[in-house]
Structure formats: structure tokens, C-alpha cells
Amino acid sequence: QVQLVESGGGLVQAGGSLRLSCAASGRTSSAYAMAWYRQPPGKEREFVAAIKWSGGRTFYADSVKGRFTISRDNAENTAFLQMNSLKPEDTAVYYCAADFGSDSEGWRPTYFGMDYWGKGTLVTVSS
């Protein structure tokens, strides 16, 4: 089993920045991709960003490209999401996820491909 714990959420004004962290613990000895998803109020969960184990391959939703940056520290089993130029529409609960089947070159992040999920952290962007 793997446990994921998000932190860093909060209230920020539009145009501001936040940095989310996701700490993984448990059976983390294998390579795994990490991803961020979010669920805005009243809407379905959506993909935000993902990063493979090596850190060299990243994926972003079009809505956050150029504003958000995903990174990871494998030694600390932690992933980060740096969010800049935040907009009110970024308001959501942000979830961290891990995929232990991400070794292939053609791997892409998918919702149902994630093996573990955190409980989420709330980000509120005021206008």
C-alpha cells in the first residue's frame, strides 16, 4: 500500500501563487509516475499535470500550461505543483495520485490508470 498526503492549499487572490506538495509513503520502492488532478465545486475531477519517475517527461492540461509546473524529489518521495498566475477558475480540491504502471515510453496519465489517491487539499482563488 501507498499513502499520499497533500499539503499547501489555501486561499489566495487572483494573480497569486501557491505551491502544493504530495508526500508518498509506504511501498514506494518501485518507479511510479505522480499526477495532480482537481475537482472544482459541482464539477467532475479533471487532470492537471503529471510527471514520470525520471522527471524528464511531464504532461499538462491546456488550461494550466505556462502557469503551473510539476516537479518531484524522488529521494524524498515528494511531488510538487507550483501554481502561478492563479485564476478564480482554478478553485478546486486538488488531489495527488500515483501510477505504478508507468514504465513504458508511451505511457500517458489517465484517471483510471492511477493506483493510489490522496484525500485532497482545497485551493480557493478569490477575484
mmCIF file of C-alpha atoms in Angstrom:
data_model
loop_
_atom_site.group_PDB
_atom_site.id
_atom_site.type_symbol
_atom_site.label_atom_id
_atom_site.label_comp_id
_atom_site.label_asym_id
_atom_site.label_seq_id
_atom_site.Cartn_x
_atom_site.Cartn_y
_atom_site.Cartn_z
ATOM 1 C CA GLN A 1 0.000 0.000 0.000
ATOM 2 C CA VAL A 2 0.997 3.576 -0.654
ATOM 3 C CA GLN A 3 -0.260 6.622 1.188
ATOM 4 C CA LEU A 4 -0.340 10.060 -0.424
ATOM 5 C CA VAL A 5 -0.754 13.238 1.618
ATOM 6 C CA GLU A 6 -1.255 16.620 0.005
ATOM 7 C CA SER A 7 -0.456 19.961 1.623
ATOM 8 C CA GLY A 8 -0.079 23.597 0.688
ATOM 9 C CA GLY A 9 -3.632 24.505 -0.231
ATOM 10 C CA GLY A 10 -5.303 27.681 0.957
ATOM 11 C CA LEU A 11 -6.874 30.982 -0.009
ATOM 12 C CA VAL A 12 -5.089 33.240 -2.459
ATOM 13 C CA GLN A 13 -6.036 36.263 -4.536
ATOM 14 C CA ALA A 14 -6.219 36.082 -8.294
ATOM 15 C CA GLY A 15 -2.775 36.505 -9.789
ATOM 16 C CA GLY A 16 -1.108 34.969 -6.764
ATOM 17 C CA SER A 17 0.845 31.755 -6.329
ATOM 18 C CA LEU A 18 0.689 28.580 -4.293
ATOM 19 C CA ARG A 19 2.901 25.525 -4.069
ATOM 20 C CA LEU A 20 1.305 22.178 -3.371
ATOM 21 C CA SER A 21 3.219 19.195 -2.058
ATOM 22 C CA CYS A 22 2.384 15.498 -2.128
ATOM 23 C CA ALA A 23 4.296 13.169 0.148
ATOM 24 C CA ALA A 24 4.238 9.451 -0.636
ATOM 25 C CA SER A 25 4.894 6.753 1.948
ATOM 26 C CA GLY A 26 4.598 3.005 2.200
ATOM 27 C CA ARG A 27 5.674 0.694 -0.630
ATOM 28 C CA THR A 28 7.406 3.309 -2.770
ATOM 29 C CA SER A 29 10.447 1.287 -3.811
ATOM 30 C CA SER A 30 9.269 0.935 -7.424
ATOM 31 C CA ALA A 31 9.302 3.641 -10.046
ATOM 32 C CA TYR A 32 5.983 5.452 -10.317
ATOM 33 C CA ALA A 33 4.542 8.464 -12.019
ATOM 34 C CA MET A 34 2.836 11.134 -9.967
ATOM 35 C CA ALA A 35 -0.024 13.320 -11.040
ATOM 36 C CA TRP A 36 -2.273 16.117 -9.889
ATOM 37 C CA TYR A 37 -5.986 16.203 -10.541
ATOM 38 C CA ARG A 38 -8.540 18.736 -9.355
ATOM 39 C CA GLN A 39 -12.260 18.848 -8.755
ATOM 40 C CA PRO A 40 -13.912 22.261 -8.989
ATOM 41 C CA PRO A 41 -17.126 22.817 -6.993
ATOM 42 C CA GLY A 42 -20.002 20.976 -8.619
ATOM 43 C CA LYS A 43 -17.851 19.527 -11.389
ATOM 44 C CA GLU A 44 -16.048 16.287 -12.144
ATOM 45 C CA ARG A 45 -12.443 15.607 -11.336
ATOM 46 C CA GLU A 46 -10.057 16.690 -14.098
ATOM 47 C CA PHE A 47 -6.436 16.177 -14.988
ATOM 48 C CA VAL A 48 -3.962 18.947 -14.160
ATOM 49 C CA ALA A 49 -0.394 17.669 -14.536
ATOM 50 C CA ALA A 50 1.750 14.530 -14.334
ATOM 51 C CA ILE A 51 5.412 13.624 -14.163
ATOM 52 C CA LYS A 52 7.178 10.332 -14.815
ATOM 53 C CA TRP A 53 9.674 8.809 -12.378
ATOM 54 C CA SER A 54 12.704 10.230 -14.187
ATOM 55 C CA GLY A 55 11.239 13.707 -14.073
ATOM 56 C CA GLY A 56 12.176 14.314 -17.677
ATOM 57 C CA ARG A 57 8.683 13.795 -19.047
ATOM 58 C CA THR A 58 5.839 15.993 -17.916
ATOM 59 C CA PHE A 59 2.234 16.427 -19.018
ATOM 60 C CA TYR A 60 -0.115 19.377 -18.507
ATOM 61 C CA ALA A 61 -3.724 20.217 -19.132
ATOM 62 C CA ASP A 62 -4.106 23.035 -21.659
ATOM 63 C CA SER A 63 -5.802 25.183 -19.028
ATOM 64 C CA VAL A 64 -2.687 25.303 -16.836
ATOM 65 C CA LYS A 65 0.157 25.254 -19.386
ATOM 66 C CA GLY A 66 2.564 28.108 -18.808
ATOM 67 C CA ARG A 67 1.191 28.785 -15.315
ATOM 68 C CA PHE A 68 1.684 25.524 -13.400
ATOM 69 C CA THR A 69 4.868 23.476 -13.043
ATOM 70 C CA ILE A 70 5.061 19.928 -11.735
ATOM 71 C CA SER A 71 8.266 18.555 -10.251
ATOM 72 C CA ARG A 72 9.384 15.794 -7.928
ATOM 73 C CA ASP A 73 12.097 14.808 -5.476
ATOM 74 C CA ASN A 74 12.455 11.029 -5.683
ATOM 75 C CA ALA A 75 14.779 10.881 -2.693
ATOM 76 C CA GLU A 76 12.007 12.404 -0.596
ATOM 77 C CA ASN A 77 9.139 10.635 -2.432
ATOM 78 C CA THR A 78 7.505 14.005 -2.880
ATOM 79 C CA ALA A 79 5.872 15.742 -5.812
ATOM 80 C CA PHE A 80 5.191 19.439 -6.110
ATOM 81 C CA LEU A 81 2.832 21.625 -8.070
ATOM 82 C CA GLN A 82 3.898 25.245 -8.400
ATOM 83 C CA MET A 83 0.865 27.303 -9.362
ATOM 84 C CA ASN A 84 1.388 30.844 -10.610
ATOM 85 C CA SER A 85 -0.963 33.456 -12.042
ATOM 86 C CA LEU A 86 -3.862 31.780 -10.329
ATOM 87 C CA LYS A 87 -7.383 32.446 -11.557
ATOM 88 C CA PRO A 88 -10.743 32.064 -9.814
ATOM 89 C CA GLU A 89 -11.468 29.118 -12.123
ATOM 90 C CA ASP A 90 -8.510 27.287 -10.552
ATOM 91 C CA THR A 91 -10.556 26.980 -7.364
ATOM 92 C CA ALA A 92 -10.872 23.280 -6.609
ATOM 93 C CA VAL A 93 -9.868 20.436 -4.381
ATOM 94 C CA TYR A 94 -6.504 19.274 -5.676
ATOM 95 C CA TYR A 95 -5.698 15.575 -5.490
ATOM 96 C CA CYS A 96 -2.370 13.828 -5.801
ATOM 97 C CA ALA A 97 -2.220 10.422 -7.490
ATOM 98 C CA ALA A 98 0.393 7.776 -8.230
ATOM 99 C CA ASP A 99 0.632 5.286 -11.106
ATOM 100 C CA PHE A 100 2.932 2.307 -10.620
ATOM 101 C CA GLY A 101 2.467 1.089 -14.179
ATOM 102 C CA SER A 102 4.208 3.987 -15.900
ATOM 103 C CA ASP A 103 7.443 2.407 -17.160
ATOM 104 C CA SER A 104 6.591 2.333 -20.866
ATOM 105 C CA GLU A 105 7.768 5.019 -23.261
ATOM 106 C CA GLY A 106 4.227 5.551 -24.455
ATOM 107 C CA TRP A 107 2.726 5.999 -21.008
ATOM 108 C CA ARG A 108 0.139 8.726 -20.640
ATOM 109 C CA PRO A 109 -1.670 9.764 -17.451
ATOM 110 C CA THR A 110 -5.236 8.540 -17.211
ATOM 111 C CA TYR A 111 -7.732 8.768 -14.357
ATOM 112 C CA PHE A 112 -8.392 5.044 -14.153
ATOM 113 C CA GLY A 113 -4.691 4.260 -14.504
ATOM 114 C CA MET A 114 -3.877 5.832 -11.159
ATOM 115 C CA ASP A 115 -3.283 3.274 -8.441
ATOM 116 C CA TYR A 116 -3.413 5.487 -5.360
ATOM 117 C CA TRP A 117 -5.021 8.797 -4.442
ATOM 118 C CA GLY A 118 -4.608 11.330 -1.694
ATOM 119 C CA LYS A 119 -7.515 12.912 0.149
ATOM 120 C CA GLY A 120 -7.037 16.312 -1.433
ATOM 121 C CA THR A 121 -6.240 19.877 -0.449
ATOM 122 C CA LEU A 122 -8.513 22.842 -1.107
ATOM 123 C CA VAL A 123 -7.317 25.761 -3.202
ATOM 124 C CA THR A 124 -9.531 28.837 -3.276
ATOM 125 C CA VAL A 125 -8.715 31.738 -5.583
ATOM 126 C CA SER A 126 -10.613 34.937 -4.888
ATOM 127 C CA SER A 127 -11.307 37.528 -7.570
#
